[in-house]
Tab-separated table of C-alpha atoms in Angstrom:
chain	number	residue	atom	x	y	z
A	6	MET	CA	121.545	86.853	101.818
A	7	THR	CA	122.280	83.045	102.109
A	8	ASN	CA	120.133	80.294	101.827
A	9	THR	CA	120.291	79.680	106.480
A	10	LEU	CA	119.678	82.603	107.336
A	11	ARG	CA	116.916	83.740	105.481
A	12	ASN	CA	115.147	80.540	106.471
A	13	PHE	CA	116.268	81.466	110.040
A	14	LEU	CA	114.109	84.706	109.629
A	15	LEU	CA	110.921	83.000	107.992
A	16	LEU	CA	110.680	80.921	111.037
A	17	THR	CA	111.146	84.020	113.869
A	18	LEU	CA	108.218	85.801	111.459
A	19	LEU	CA	106.051	82.349	111.737
A	20	ILE	CA	106.877	81.884	115.211
A	21	VAL	CA	106.404	86.210	115.880
A	22	MET	CA	102.655	85.930	114.009
A	23	ARG	CA	101.368	83.226	116.648
A	24	VAL	CA	100.806	85.978	118.998
A	25	GLY	CA	97.383	87.260	118.570
A	26	HIS	CA	93.937	86.043	117.591
A	27	THR	CA	93.798	86.924	114.419
A	28	ALA	CA	95.712	84.848	111.307
A	29	GLU	CA	98.899	86.159	110.006
A	30	LEU	CA	99.979	85.551	106.009
A	31	LEU	CA	103.377	85.638	105.387
A	32	ALA	CA	103.952	85.274	101.219
A	33	VAL	CA	107.262	84.987	99.750
A	34	VAL	CA	107.986	85.724	95.553
A	35	THR	CA	111.217	84.438	94.084
A	36	ASP	CA	111.609	84.025	90.196
A	37	GLN	CA	112.613	81.216	88.020
A	38	ALA	CA	116.225	81.581	89.168
A	39	GLY	CA	115.087	81.810	92.879
A	40	ASN	CA	116.520	85.020	93.757
A	41	PRO	CA	113.519	87.264	95.770
A	42	VAL	CA	111.169	89.313	93.548
A	43	THR	CA	111.127	92.723	94.805
A	44	ASN	CA	107.896	94.978	93.890
A	45	ALA	CA	105.710	91.500	94.072
A	46	VAL	CA	101.854	92.643	94.482
A	47	ILE	CA	100.000	89.670	96.909
A	48	ILE	CA	96.104	89.947	96.859
A	49	LEU	CA	93.616	88.484	98.980
A	50	ARG	CA	90.302	88.387	98.641
A	51	SER	CA	87.543	87.134	101.163
A	52	ASP	CA	84.649	84.583	100.158
A	53	THR	CA	83.588	84.737	103.306
A	54	HIS	CA	83.693	88.280	104.619
A	55	GLN	CA	82.092	91.428	103.445
A	56	VAL	CA	84.446	94.161	102.952
A	57	THR	CA	84.577	97.453	103.572
A	58	LEU	CA	87.699	99.687	101.563
A	59	ASN	CA	89.239	103.078	103.417
A	60	PRO	CA	90.716	104.383	100.079
A	61	GLY	CA	92.096	107.589	101.880
A	62	THR	CA	94.811	109.473	100.183
A	63	SER	CA	98.634	108.138	98.956
A	64	VAL	CA	101.651	109.509	97.834
A	65	ILE	CA	103.825	108.770	94.753
A	66	ASP	CA	106.664	110.537	94.546
A	67	GLN	CA	109.332	111.950	92.115
A	68	ILE	CA	112.294	112.071	93.269
A	69	ASP	CA	116.028	112.182	91.216
A	70	LYS	CA	113.863	111.755	87.631
A	71	GLU	CA	112.493	108.532	89.191
A	72	PHE	CA	108.933	107.601	90.535
A	73	ILE	CA	108.130	106.044	93.983
A	74	ASP	CA	107.880	103.994	94.929
A	75	ARG	CA	107.808	101.916	91.322
A	76	VAL	CA	104.940	99.782	92.611
A	77	THR	CA	102.056	100.988	94.726
A	78	VAL	CA	99.222	99.251	96.356
A	79	VAL	CA	95.921	100.847	96.399
A	80	GLN	CA	92.233	100.245	97.182
A	81	THR	CA	89.483	101.835	94.790
A	82	GLY	CA	88.587	105.208	95.312
A	83	THR	CA	92.226	106.089	96.283
A	84	LEU	CA	93.265	110.022	95.571
A	85	ILE	CA	97.021	109.297	94.040
A	86	GLU	CA	98.823	112.862	95.156
A	87	PHE	CA	101.952	113.045	92.813
A	88	PRO	CA	104.690	115.706	93.801
A	89	ASN	CA	107.565	116.894	91.760
A	90	LYS	CA	110.546	117.102	94.486
A	91	ASP	CA	113.550	117.538	91.890
A	92	ASN	CA	114.388	120.869	90.250
A	93	ILE	CA	113.077	119.567	86.660
A	94	ARG	CA	109.393	120.239	85.890
A	95	HIS	CA	107.102	116.528	85.140
A	96	HIS	CA	104.874	116.087	82.855
A	97	VAL	CA	102.837	112.715	84.643
A	98	TYR	CA	100.235	111.385	82.505
A	99	SER	CA	98.842	107.413	82.162
A	100	PHE	CA	96.525	106.022	78.902
A	101	SER	CA	95.747	102.365	80.646
A	102	ALA	CA	91.787	100.784	80.732
A	103	ALA	CA	91.830	101.735	84.711
A	104	LYS	CA	92.293	105.163	84.505
A	105	SER	CA	93.698	107.711	82.193
A	106	PHE	CA	94.896	110.975	83.052
A	107	GLU	CA	97.375	114.119	82.154
A	108	LEU	CA	99.488	116.293	84.890
A	109	PRO	CA	100.820	118.919	82.243
A	110	LEU	CA	104.120	120.159	83.299
A	111	TYR	CA	104.956	121.127	86.705
A	112	SER	CA	107.016	121.093	89.173
A	113	GLY	CA	106.342	121.075	93.153
A	114	THR	CA	102.922	119.431	93.686
A	115	ALA	CA	99.740	119.603	90.955
A	116	ALA	CA	97.462	121.857	91.393
A	117	ASP	CA	94.953	118.388	92.326
A	118	PRO	CA	95.488	114.776	93.835
A	119	VAL	CA	93.677	111.850	91.325
A	120	LEU	CA	91.111	110.007	92.212
A	121	PHE	CA	91.475	105.833	91.094
A	122	ASP	CA	88.036	104.271	91.123
A	123	LYS	CA	87.923	101.169	88.760
A	124	PRO	CA	90.218	98.452	90.090
A	125	GLY	CA	92.476	97.420	87.389
A	126	VAL	CA	96.375	97.700	86.369
A	127	VAL	CA	97.532	101.726	86.096
A	128	LYS	CA	100.958	102.066	84.645
A	129	ILE	CA	102.124	105.947	84.842
A	130	GLY	CA	105.020	107.606	82.730
A	131	CYS	CA	106.557	111.039	82.307
A	132	ASN	CA	106.465	112.705	79.090
A	133	ILE	CA	109.669	114.355	79.102
A	134	HIS	CA	111.595	111.452	80.493
A	135	ASP	CA	110.746	108.180	78.976
A	136	TRP	CA	111.991	106.052	81.809
A	137	MET	CA	109.935	107.052	84.092
A	138	ILE	CA	107.926	103.929	84.485
A	139	GLY	CA	105.401	103.311	87.152
A	140	TYR	CA	102.508	101.373	88.322
A	141	ILE	CA	99.765	100.821	90.314
A	142	TYR	CA	97.629	98.526	91.447
A	143	VAL	CA	94.326	99.749	92.354
A	144	THR	CA	92.161	96.673	94.591
A	145	ASP	CA	88.724	95.978	95.175
A	146	SER	CA	90.148	94.060	98.361
A	147	PRO	CA	91.337	95.381	101.306
A	148	PHE	CA	93.990	92.816	102.069
A	149	SER	CA	97.542	93.656	100.219
A	150	ALA	CA	100.953	94.296	100.342
A	151	ILE	CA	103.829	94.349	98.466
A	152	THR	CA	107.560	92.302	99.231
A	153	ASN	CA	110.327	93.913	99.695
A	154	ASP	CA	113.894	93.695	98.913
A	155	ASP	CA	114.175	89.656	99.908
A	156	GLY	CA	110.790	89.220	97.966
A	157	ILE	CA	109.571	88.995	101.917
A	158	THR	CA	105.909	90.843	102.735
A	159	ARG	CA	103.115	89.963	105.965
A	160	LEU	CA	99.386	90.464	106.110
A	161	GLU	CA	98.234	90.783	108.825
A	162	ASP	CA	94.992	90.733	111.840
A	163	LEU	CA	92.412	88.122	108.970
A	164	GLU	CA	89.663	86.713	110.215
A	165	GLU	CA	88.814	83.311	110.140
A	166	GLY	CA	87.329	82.175	106.435
A	167	VAL	CA	88.447	81.553	103.454
A	168	TYR	CA	90.445	83.600	101.149
A	169	SER	CA	91.653	83.604	97.710
A	170	ALA	CA	94.917	84.687	97.444
A	171	SER	CA	97.612	85.707	93.926
A	172	VAL	CA	100.979	87.347	93.511
A	173	TRP	CA	101.221	90.317	90.202
A	174	HIS	CA	103.811	92.090	89.122
A	175	PRO	CA	104.496	94.042	86.106
A	176	LEU	CA	107.421	91.768	84.821
A	177	MET	CA	105.549	88.512	85.688
A	178	LYS	CA	104.922	86.286	82.172
A	179	GLU	CA	102.099	84.326	83.547
A	180	LYS	CA	98.848	85.791	84.290
A	181	GLU	CA	97.772	86.839	87.773
A	182	GLU	CA	94.926	84.511	87.758
A	183	SER	CA	97.325	81.547	87.265
A	184	THR	CA	99.114	82.345	90.816
A	185	LEU	CA	95.835	82.013	92.721
A	186	ARG	CA	95.976	79.720	95.760
A	187	GLU	CA	92.872	79.250	97.934
A	188	LEU	CA	93.587	79.949	101.886
A	189	SER	CA	90.905	78.167	104.914
A	190	VAL	CA	92.004	80.084	107.316
A	191	SER	CA	91.823	79.670	111.034
A	192	ALA	CA	91.956	82.171	114.482
A	193	ASP	CA	95.500	82.631	115.363
A	194	GLU	CA	97.077	80.783	112.729
A	195	ALA	CA	100.407	81.700	111.186
A	196	ILE	CA	100.279	80.740	107.217
A	197	GLN	CA	103.535	80.766	104.663
A	198	ILE	CA	102.619	80.809	100.935
A	199	ASP	CA	105.679	80.160	98.297
A	200	TRP	CA	105.048	81.731	94.612
A	201	LYS	CA	107.994	81.141	91.933
A	202	ILE	CA	107.209	83.159	89.578
A	203	GLU	CA	108.546	83.719	85.181
A	204	LEU	CA	110.172	87.361	84.673
A	205	LYS	CA	110.349	88.912	81.891
A	206	ALA	CA	113.123	91.147	80.989
A	207	ASP	CA	113.182	94.877	82.143
A	208	ILE	CA	114.263	96.609	78.943
A	209	ARG	CA	113.560	100.457	79.191
A	210	PRO	CA	114.239	103.489	77.527
A	211	ARG	CA	117.995	104.068	78.767
A	212	ARG	CA	118.339	107.147	81.264
A	213	SER	CA	119.904	110.173	80.012
A	214	PRO	CA	122.846	111.284	81.102
A	215	VAL	CA	122.830	113.851	84.357
A	216	PRO	CA	122.708	117.520	82.602
A	217	VAL	CA	125.118	120.419	82.896
A	218	GLY	CA	123.174	122.974	84.972
A	219	ARG	CA	119.466	123.327	83.790
A	220	GLY	CA	118.224	121.111	81.116
A	221	TYR	CA	117.056	117.700	80.458
């Protein structure tokens, strides 16, 4: 996407976002080279509103020996299902402080969903396929979104008040706290925040060749 087209789309989004009685935030995340960053988690926390969480149930698929999506953001108290849609078995696990769990070798749908009851980042993997890595960002805030391939996302229906905004990405060099911005939001306001973050190289175990017949 060219810079001219990208700027035009951002302007269009901002114009559209002005319709209504609540504020909306457009977030744009780029890396140190100016490239768009996909799978960046944007979190707003309210300093002026009592918020109610509505965690519900979420799904992280396993397709072609990958977690879909690689990054997921959920509210604290969310149940997550891990269906295996491959024709081989997977073994999903995490040793993260926010949630440690294990789903031994299975295909289809695991017997029970996993409850994510503490805020924090949960790194998940598969004991059989080392390159299968995913991240679950568990938050006490109801205001969250993930950037698309153009490094853009939006948060809608924000009530008037004061918020703190931050960005997190699994390859980000800096700490999330260093990205904090304070926002004072007015009704019908359209706000844009641009973050530039520095990313580490994405180093993980090499994916194995496609096996012949049954196997790895």
